[in-house]
mmCIF file of C-alpha atoms in Angstrom:
data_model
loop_
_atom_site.group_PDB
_atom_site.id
_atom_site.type_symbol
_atom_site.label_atom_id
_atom_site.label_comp_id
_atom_site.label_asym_id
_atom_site.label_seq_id
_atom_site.Cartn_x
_atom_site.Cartn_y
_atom_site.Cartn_z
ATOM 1 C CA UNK A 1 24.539 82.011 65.106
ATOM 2 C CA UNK A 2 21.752 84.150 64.166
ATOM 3 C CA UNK A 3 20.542 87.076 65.809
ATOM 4 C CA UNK A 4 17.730 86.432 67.958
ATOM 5 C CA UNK A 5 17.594 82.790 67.274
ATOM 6 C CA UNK A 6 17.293 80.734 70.598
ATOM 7 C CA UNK A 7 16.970 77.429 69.041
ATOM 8 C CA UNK A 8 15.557 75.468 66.242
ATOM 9 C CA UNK A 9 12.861 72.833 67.025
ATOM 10 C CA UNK A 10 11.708 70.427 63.938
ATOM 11 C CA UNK A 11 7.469 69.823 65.333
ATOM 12 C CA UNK A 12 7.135 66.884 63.143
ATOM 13 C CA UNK A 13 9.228 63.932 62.377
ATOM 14 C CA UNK A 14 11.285 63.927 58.850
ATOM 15 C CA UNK A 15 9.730 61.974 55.369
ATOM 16 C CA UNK A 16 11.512 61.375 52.450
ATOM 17 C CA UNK A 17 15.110 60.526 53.194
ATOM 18 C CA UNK A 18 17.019 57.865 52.456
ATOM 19 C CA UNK A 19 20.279 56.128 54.367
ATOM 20 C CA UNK A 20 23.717 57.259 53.881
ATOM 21 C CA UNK A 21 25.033 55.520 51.602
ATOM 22 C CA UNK A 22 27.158 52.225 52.411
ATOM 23 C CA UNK A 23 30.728 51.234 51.696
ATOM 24 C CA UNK A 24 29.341 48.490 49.490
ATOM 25 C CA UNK A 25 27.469 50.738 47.832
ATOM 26 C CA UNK A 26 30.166 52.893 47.377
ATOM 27 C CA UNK A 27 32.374 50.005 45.648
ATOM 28 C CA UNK A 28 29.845 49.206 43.139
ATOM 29 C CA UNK A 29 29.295 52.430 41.594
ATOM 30 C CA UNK A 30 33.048 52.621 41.544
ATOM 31 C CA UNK A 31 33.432 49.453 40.003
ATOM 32 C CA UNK A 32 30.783 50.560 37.869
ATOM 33 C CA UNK A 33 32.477 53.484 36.575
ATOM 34 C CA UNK A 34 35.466 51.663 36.047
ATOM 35 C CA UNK A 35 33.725 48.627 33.813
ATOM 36 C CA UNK A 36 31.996 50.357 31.933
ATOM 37 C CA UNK A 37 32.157 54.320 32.145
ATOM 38 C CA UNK A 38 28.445 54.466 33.065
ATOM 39 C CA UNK A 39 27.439 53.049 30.471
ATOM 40 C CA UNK A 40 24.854 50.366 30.544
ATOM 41 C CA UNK A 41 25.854 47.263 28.536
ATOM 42 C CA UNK A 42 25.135 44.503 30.664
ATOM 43 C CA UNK A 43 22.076 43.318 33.305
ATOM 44 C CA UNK A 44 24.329 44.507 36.301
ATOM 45 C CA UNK A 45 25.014 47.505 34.560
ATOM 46 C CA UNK A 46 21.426 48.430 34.595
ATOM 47 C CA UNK A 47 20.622 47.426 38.328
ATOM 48 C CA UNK A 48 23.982 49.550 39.478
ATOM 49 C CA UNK A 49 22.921 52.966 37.247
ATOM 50 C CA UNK A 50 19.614 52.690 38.572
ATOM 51 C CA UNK A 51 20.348 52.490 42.255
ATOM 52 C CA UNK A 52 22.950 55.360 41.805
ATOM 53 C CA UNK A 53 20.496 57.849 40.275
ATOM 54 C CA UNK A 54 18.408 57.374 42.862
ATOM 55 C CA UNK A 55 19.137 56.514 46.585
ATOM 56 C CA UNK A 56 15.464 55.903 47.365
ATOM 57 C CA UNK A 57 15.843 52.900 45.004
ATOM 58 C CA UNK A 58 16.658 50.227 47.031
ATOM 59 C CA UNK A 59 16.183 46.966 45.202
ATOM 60 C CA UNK A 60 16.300 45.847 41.619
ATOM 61 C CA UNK A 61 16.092 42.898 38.894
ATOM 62 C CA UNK A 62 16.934 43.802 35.064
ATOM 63 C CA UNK A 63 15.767 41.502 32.626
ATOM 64 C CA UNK A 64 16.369 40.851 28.806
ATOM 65 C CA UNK A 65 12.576 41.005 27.767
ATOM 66 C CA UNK A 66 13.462 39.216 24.502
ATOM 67 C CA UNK A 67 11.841 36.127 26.465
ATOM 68 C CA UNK A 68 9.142 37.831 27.324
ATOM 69 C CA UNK A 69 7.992 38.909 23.815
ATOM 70 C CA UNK A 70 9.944 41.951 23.286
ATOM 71 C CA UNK A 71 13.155 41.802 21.358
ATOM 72 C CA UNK A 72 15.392 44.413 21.780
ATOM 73 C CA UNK A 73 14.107 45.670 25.444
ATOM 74 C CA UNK A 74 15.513 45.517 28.736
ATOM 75 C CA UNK A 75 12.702 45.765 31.293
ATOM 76 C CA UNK A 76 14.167 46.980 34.612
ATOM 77 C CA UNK A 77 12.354 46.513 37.758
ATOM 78 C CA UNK A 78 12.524 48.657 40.776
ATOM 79 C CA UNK A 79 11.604 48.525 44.425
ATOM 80 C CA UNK A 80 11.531 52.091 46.365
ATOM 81 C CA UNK A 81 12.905 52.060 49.939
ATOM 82 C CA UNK A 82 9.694 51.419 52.400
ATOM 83 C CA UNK A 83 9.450 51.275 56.219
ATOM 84 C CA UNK A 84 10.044 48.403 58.238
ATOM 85 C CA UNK A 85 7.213 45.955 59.380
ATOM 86 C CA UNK A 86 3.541 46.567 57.777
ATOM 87 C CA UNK A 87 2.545 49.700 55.610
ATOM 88 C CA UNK A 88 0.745 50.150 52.823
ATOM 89 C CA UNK A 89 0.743 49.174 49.305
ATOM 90 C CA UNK A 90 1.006 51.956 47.635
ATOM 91 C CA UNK A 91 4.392 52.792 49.108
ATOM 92 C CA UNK A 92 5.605 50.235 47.016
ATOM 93 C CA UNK A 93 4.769 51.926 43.855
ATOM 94 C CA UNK A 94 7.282 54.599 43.186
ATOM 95 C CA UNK A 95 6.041 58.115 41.600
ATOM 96 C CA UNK A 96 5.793 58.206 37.960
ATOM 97 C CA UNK A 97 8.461 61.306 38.124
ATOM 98 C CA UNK A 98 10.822 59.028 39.649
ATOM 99 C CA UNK A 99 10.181 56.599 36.845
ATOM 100 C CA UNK A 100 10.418 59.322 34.136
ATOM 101 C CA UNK A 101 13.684 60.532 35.447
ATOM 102 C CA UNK A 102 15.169 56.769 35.779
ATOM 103 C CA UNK A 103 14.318 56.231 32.295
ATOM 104 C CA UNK A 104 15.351 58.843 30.971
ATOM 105 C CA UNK A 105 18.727 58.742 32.774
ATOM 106 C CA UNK A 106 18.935 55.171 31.433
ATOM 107 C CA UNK A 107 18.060 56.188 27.459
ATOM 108 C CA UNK A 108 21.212 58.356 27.990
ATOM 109 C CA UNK A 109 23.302 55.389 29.008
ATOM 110 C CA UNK A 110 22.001 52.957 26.976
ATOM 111 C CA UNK A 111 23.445 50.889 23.789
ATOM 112 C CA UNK A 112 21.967 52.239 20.461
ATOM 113 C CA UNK A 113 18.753 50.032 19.372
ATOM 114 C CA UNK A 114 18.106 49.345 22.825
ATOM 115 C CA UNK A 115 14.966 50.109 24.553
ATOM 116 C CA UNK A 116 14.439 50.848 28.366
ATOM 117 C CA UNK A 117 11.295 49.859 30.412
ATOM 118 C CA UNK A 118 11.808 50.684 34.055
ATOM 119 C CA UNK A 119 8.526 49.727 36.067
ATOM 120 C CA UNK A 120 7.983 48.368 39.847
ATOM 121 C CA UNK A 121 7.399 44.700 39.650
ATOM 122 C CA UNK A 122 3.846 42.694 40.009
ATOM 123 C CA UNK A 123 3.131 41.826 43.394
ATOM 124 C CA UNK A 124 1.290 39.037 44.913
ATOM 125 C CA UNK A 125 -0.732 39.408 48.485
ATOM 126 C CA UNK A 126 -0.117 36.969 51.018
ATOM 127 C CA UNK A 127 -2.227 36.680 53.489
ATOM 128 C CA UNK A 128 -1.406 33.641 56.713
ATOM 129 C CA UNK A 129 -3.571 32.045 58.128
ATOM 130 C CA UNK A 130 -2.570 30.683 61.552
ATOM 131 C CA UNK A 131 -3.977 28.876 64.563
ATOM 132 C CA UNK A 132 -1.591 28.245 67.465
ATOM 133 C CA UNK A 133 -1.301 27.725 71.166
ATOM 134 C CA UNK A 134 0.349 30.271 73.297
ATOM 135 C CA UNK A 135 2.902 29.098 76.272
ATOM 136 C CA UNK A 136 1.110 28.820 79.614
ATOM 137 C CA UNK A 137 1.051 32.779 81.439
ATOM 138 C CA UNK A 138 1.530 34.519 77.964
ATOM 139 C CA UNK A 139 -0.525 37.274 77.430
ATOM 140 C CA UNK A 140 -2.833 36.205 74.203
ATOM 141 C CA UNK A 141 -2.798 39.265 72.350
ATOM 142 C CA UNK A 142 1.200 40.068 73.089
ATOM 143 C CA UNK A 143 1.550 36.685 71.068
ATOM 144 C CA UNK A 144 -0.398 37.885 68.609
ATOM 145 C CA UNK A 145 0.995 40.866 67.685
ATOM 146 C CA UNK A 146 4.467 39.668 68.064
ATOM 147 C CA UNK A 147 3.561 36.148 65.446
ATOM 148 C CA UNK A 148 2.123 38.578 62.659
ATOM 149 C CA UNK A 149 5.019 40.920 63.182
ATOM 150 C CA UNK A 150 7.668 38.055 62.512
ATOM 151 C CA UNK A 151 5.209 36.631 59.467
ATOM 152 C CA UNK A 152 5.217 40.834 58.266
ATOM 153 C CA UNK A 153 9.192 41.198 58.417
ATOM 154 C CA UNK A 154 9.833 37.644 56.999
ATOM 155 C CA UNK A 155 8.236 38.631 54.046
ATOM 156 C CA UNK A 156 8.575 42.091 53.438
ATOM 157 C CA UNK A 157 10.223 43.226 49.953
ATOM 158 C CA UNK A 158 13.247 45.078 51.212
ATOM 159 C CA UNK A 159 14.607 43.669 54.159
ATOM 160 C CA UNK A 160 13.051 40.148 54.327
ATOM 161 C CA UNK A 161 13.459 36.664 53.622
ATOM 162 C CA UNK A 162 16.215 34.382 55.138
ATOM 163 C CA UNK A 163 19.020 36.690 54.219
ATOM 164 C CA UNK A 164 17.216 40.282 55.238
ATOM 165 C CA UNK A 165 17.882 41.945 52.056
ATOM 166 C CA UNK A 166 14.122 41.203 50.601
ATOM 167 C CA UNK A 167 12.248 37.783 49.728
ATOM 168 C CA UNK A 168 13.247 37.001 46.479
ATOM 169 C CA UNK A 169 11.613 37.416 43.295
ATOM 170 C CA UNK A 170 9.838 34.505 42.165
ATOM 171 C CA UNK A 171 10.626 32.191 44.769
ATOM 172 C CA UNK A 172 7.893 29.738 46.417
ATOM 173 C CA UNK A 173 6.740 30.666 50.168
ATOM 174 C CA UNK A 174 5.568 27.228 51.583
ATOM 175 C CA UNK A 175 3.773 26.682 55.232
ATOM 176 C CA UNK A 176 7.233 25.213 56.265
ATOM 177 C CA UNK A 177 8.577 28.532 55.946
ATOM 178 C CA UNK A 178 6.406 30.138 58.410
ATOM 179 C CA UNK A 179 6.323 27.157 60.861
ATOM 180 C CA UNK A 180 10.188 27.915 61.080
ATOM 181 C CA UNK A 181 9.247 31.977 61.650
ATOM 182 C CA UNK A 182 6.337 31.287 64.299
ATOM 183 C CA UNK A 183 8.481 28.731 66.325
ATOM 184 C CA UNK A 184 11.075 31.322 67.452
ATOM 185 C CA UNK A 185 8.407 33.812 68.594
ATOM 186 C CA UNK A 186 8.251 33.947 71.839
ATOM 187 C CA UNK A 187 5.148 32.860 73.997
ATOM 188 C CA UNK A 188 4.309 30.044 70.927
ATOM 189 C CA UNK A 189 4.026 26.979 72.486
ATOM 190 C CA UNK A 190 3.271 25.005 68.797
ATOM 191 C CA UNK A 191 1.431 26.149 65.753
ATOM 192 C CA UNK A 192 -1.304 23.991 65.229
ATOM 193 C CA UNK A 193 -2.337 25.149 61.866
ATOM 194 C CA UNK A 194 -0.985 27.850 58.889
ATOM 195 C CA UNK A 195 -2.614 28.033 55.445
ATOM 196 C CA UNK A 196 -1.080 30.671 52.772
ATOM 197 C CA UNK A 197 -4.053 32.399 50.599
ATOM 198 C CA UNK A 198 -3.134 34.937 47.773
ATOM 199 C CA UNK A 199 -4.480 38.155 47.552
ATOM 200 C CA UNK A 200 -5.036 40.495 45.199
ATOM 201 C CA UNK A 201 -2.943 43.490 46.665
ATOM 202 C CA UNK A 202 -5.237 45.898 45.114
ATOM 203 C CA UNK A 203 -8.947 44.671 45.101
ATOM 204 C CA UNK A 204 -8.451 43.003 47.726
ATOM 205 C CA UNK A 205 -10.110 39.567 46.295
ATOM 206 C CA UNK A 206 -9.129 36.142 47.994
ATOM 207 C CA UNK A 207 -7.697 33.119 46.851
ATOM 208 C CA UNK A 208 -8.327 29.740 47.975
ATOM 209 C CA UNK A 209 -6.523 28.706 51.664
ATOM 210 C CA UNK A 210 -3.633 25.883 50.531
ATOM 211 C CA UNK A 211 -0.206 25.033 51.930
ATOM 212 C CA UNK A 212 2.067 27.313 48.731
ATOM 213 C CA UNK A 213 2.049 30.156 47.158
ATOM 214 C CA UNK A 214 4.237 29.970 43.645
ATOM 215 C CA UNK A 215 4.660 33.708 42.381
ATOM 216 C CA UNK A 216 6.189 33.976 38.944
ATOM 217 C CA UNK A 217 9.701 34.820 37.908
ATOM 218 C CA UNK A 218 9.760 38.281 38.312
ATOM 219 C CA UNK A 219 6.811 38.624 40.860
ATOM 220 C CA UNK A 220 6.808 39.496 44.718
ATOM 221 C CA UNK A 221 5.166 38.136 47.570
ATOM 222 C CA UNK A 222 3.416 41.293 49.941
ATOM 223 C CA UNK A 223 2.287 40.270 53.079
ATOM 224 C CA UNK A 224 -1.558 41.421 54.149
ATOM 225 C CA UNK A 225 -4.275 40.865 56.476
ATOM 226 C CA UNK A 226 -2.854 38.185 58.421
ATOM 227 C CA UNK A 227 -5.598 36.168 60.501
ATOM 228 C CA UNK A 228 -3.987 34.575 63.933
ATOM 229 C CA UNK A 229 -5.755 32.719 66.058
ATOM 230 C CA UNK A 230 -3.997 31.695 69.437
ATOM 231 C CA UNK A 231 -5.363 28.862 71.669
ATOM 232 C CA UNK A 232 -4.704 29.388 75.621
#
């Protein structure tokens, strides 16, 4: 106790942490350790060293860029840890320090002749496009909300996709996908209509409406500006 001290009393709520860290978590880096002494030799290697310099790394995908043009280089993609549901963009983009110090803790680790890009991966905007009816006595904009916040978490980088740990990287997002999503929300009676249009995350700029969206290989799918139309 201190002197004088009644009590404590945080006014705002807490930024910047990160989870404790989980038993699996826990047996990686051990395994880690034990494979390979911290040193990064293979792809796993990479994705485990990364994660365990820094906690707020929650997701990654290490690559041999030798098929991508550049002999000799292992590019190493990174997603930060970001808040559930909708938020911005630009949380997705990690600080350049935190970069800096990743690669740099990597260049220590890595084979001789090897060189290290670490970088967060492109992303591709998805906005839906939806039209449905609403079940008879269901309040129209509860139905609403509660559609674009099952498209949002379906499709968000970290926790999403059918397994919650992130939609994958490169894989296709078709309307059938979201049919599935929208016909467990409750107050939809049917979706009448979805159409998938790509977005350019940072201008903003529109794609055409159409029934897939086929991100590349090492791309991710950000979900944006949903437009939801429910029918009484």
């Amino acid at each position: 106790n201190i002197a004088s001290v009644a009590k404590v009393e945080s006014i705002e709520a807490a930024v910047g942490g990160v989870d404790p860290e989980s038993i699996e978590s826990l047996k990686d880096r051990a395994a880690l350790t034990v494979r390979s002494r911290n040193r990064a030799v293979t792809s796993l290697d990479f994705e485990q060293l990364v994660r365990a310099a820094s906690p707020g790394i929650v997701r990654t995908k290490c690559v041999d860029a030798t098929e991508l043009g550049k002999p000799g280089t292992i590019l190493v993609l990174v997603v930060p840890q970001v808040p559930a549901g909708a938020f911005a963009f630009e949380a997705l983009q990690p600080p350049i320090e935190i970069l800096n110090d990743l690669k740099a803790y990597l260049d220590l680790r890595r084979l001789i002749g090897t060189t290290v890009r670490i970088e967060p991966p492109k992303y591709i905007g998805v906005s839906i496009m939806v039209r449905l009816a609403a079940k008879d006595n269901s309040n129209a904009a509860r139905v609403t909300a509660d559609a674009n916040a099952a498209i949002t978490n379906f499709l968000h980088p970290v926790n999403g996709g059918y397994n919650g740990t992130g939609w994958p990287f490169g894989r296709t997002l078709v309307v059938g996908d979201i049919y599935g999503i929208l016909q467990n929300v409750p107050g939809v009676a049917y979706t009448d209509l979805i159409r998938l249009v790509a977005v350019d995350p940072v201008t903003g700029d529109r794609g055409e409406p159409g029934d897939r969206i086929q991100p590349e290989s090492l791309q991710l799918l950000f979900n944006m500006d949903n437009q939801i139309e429910v029918i009484e």
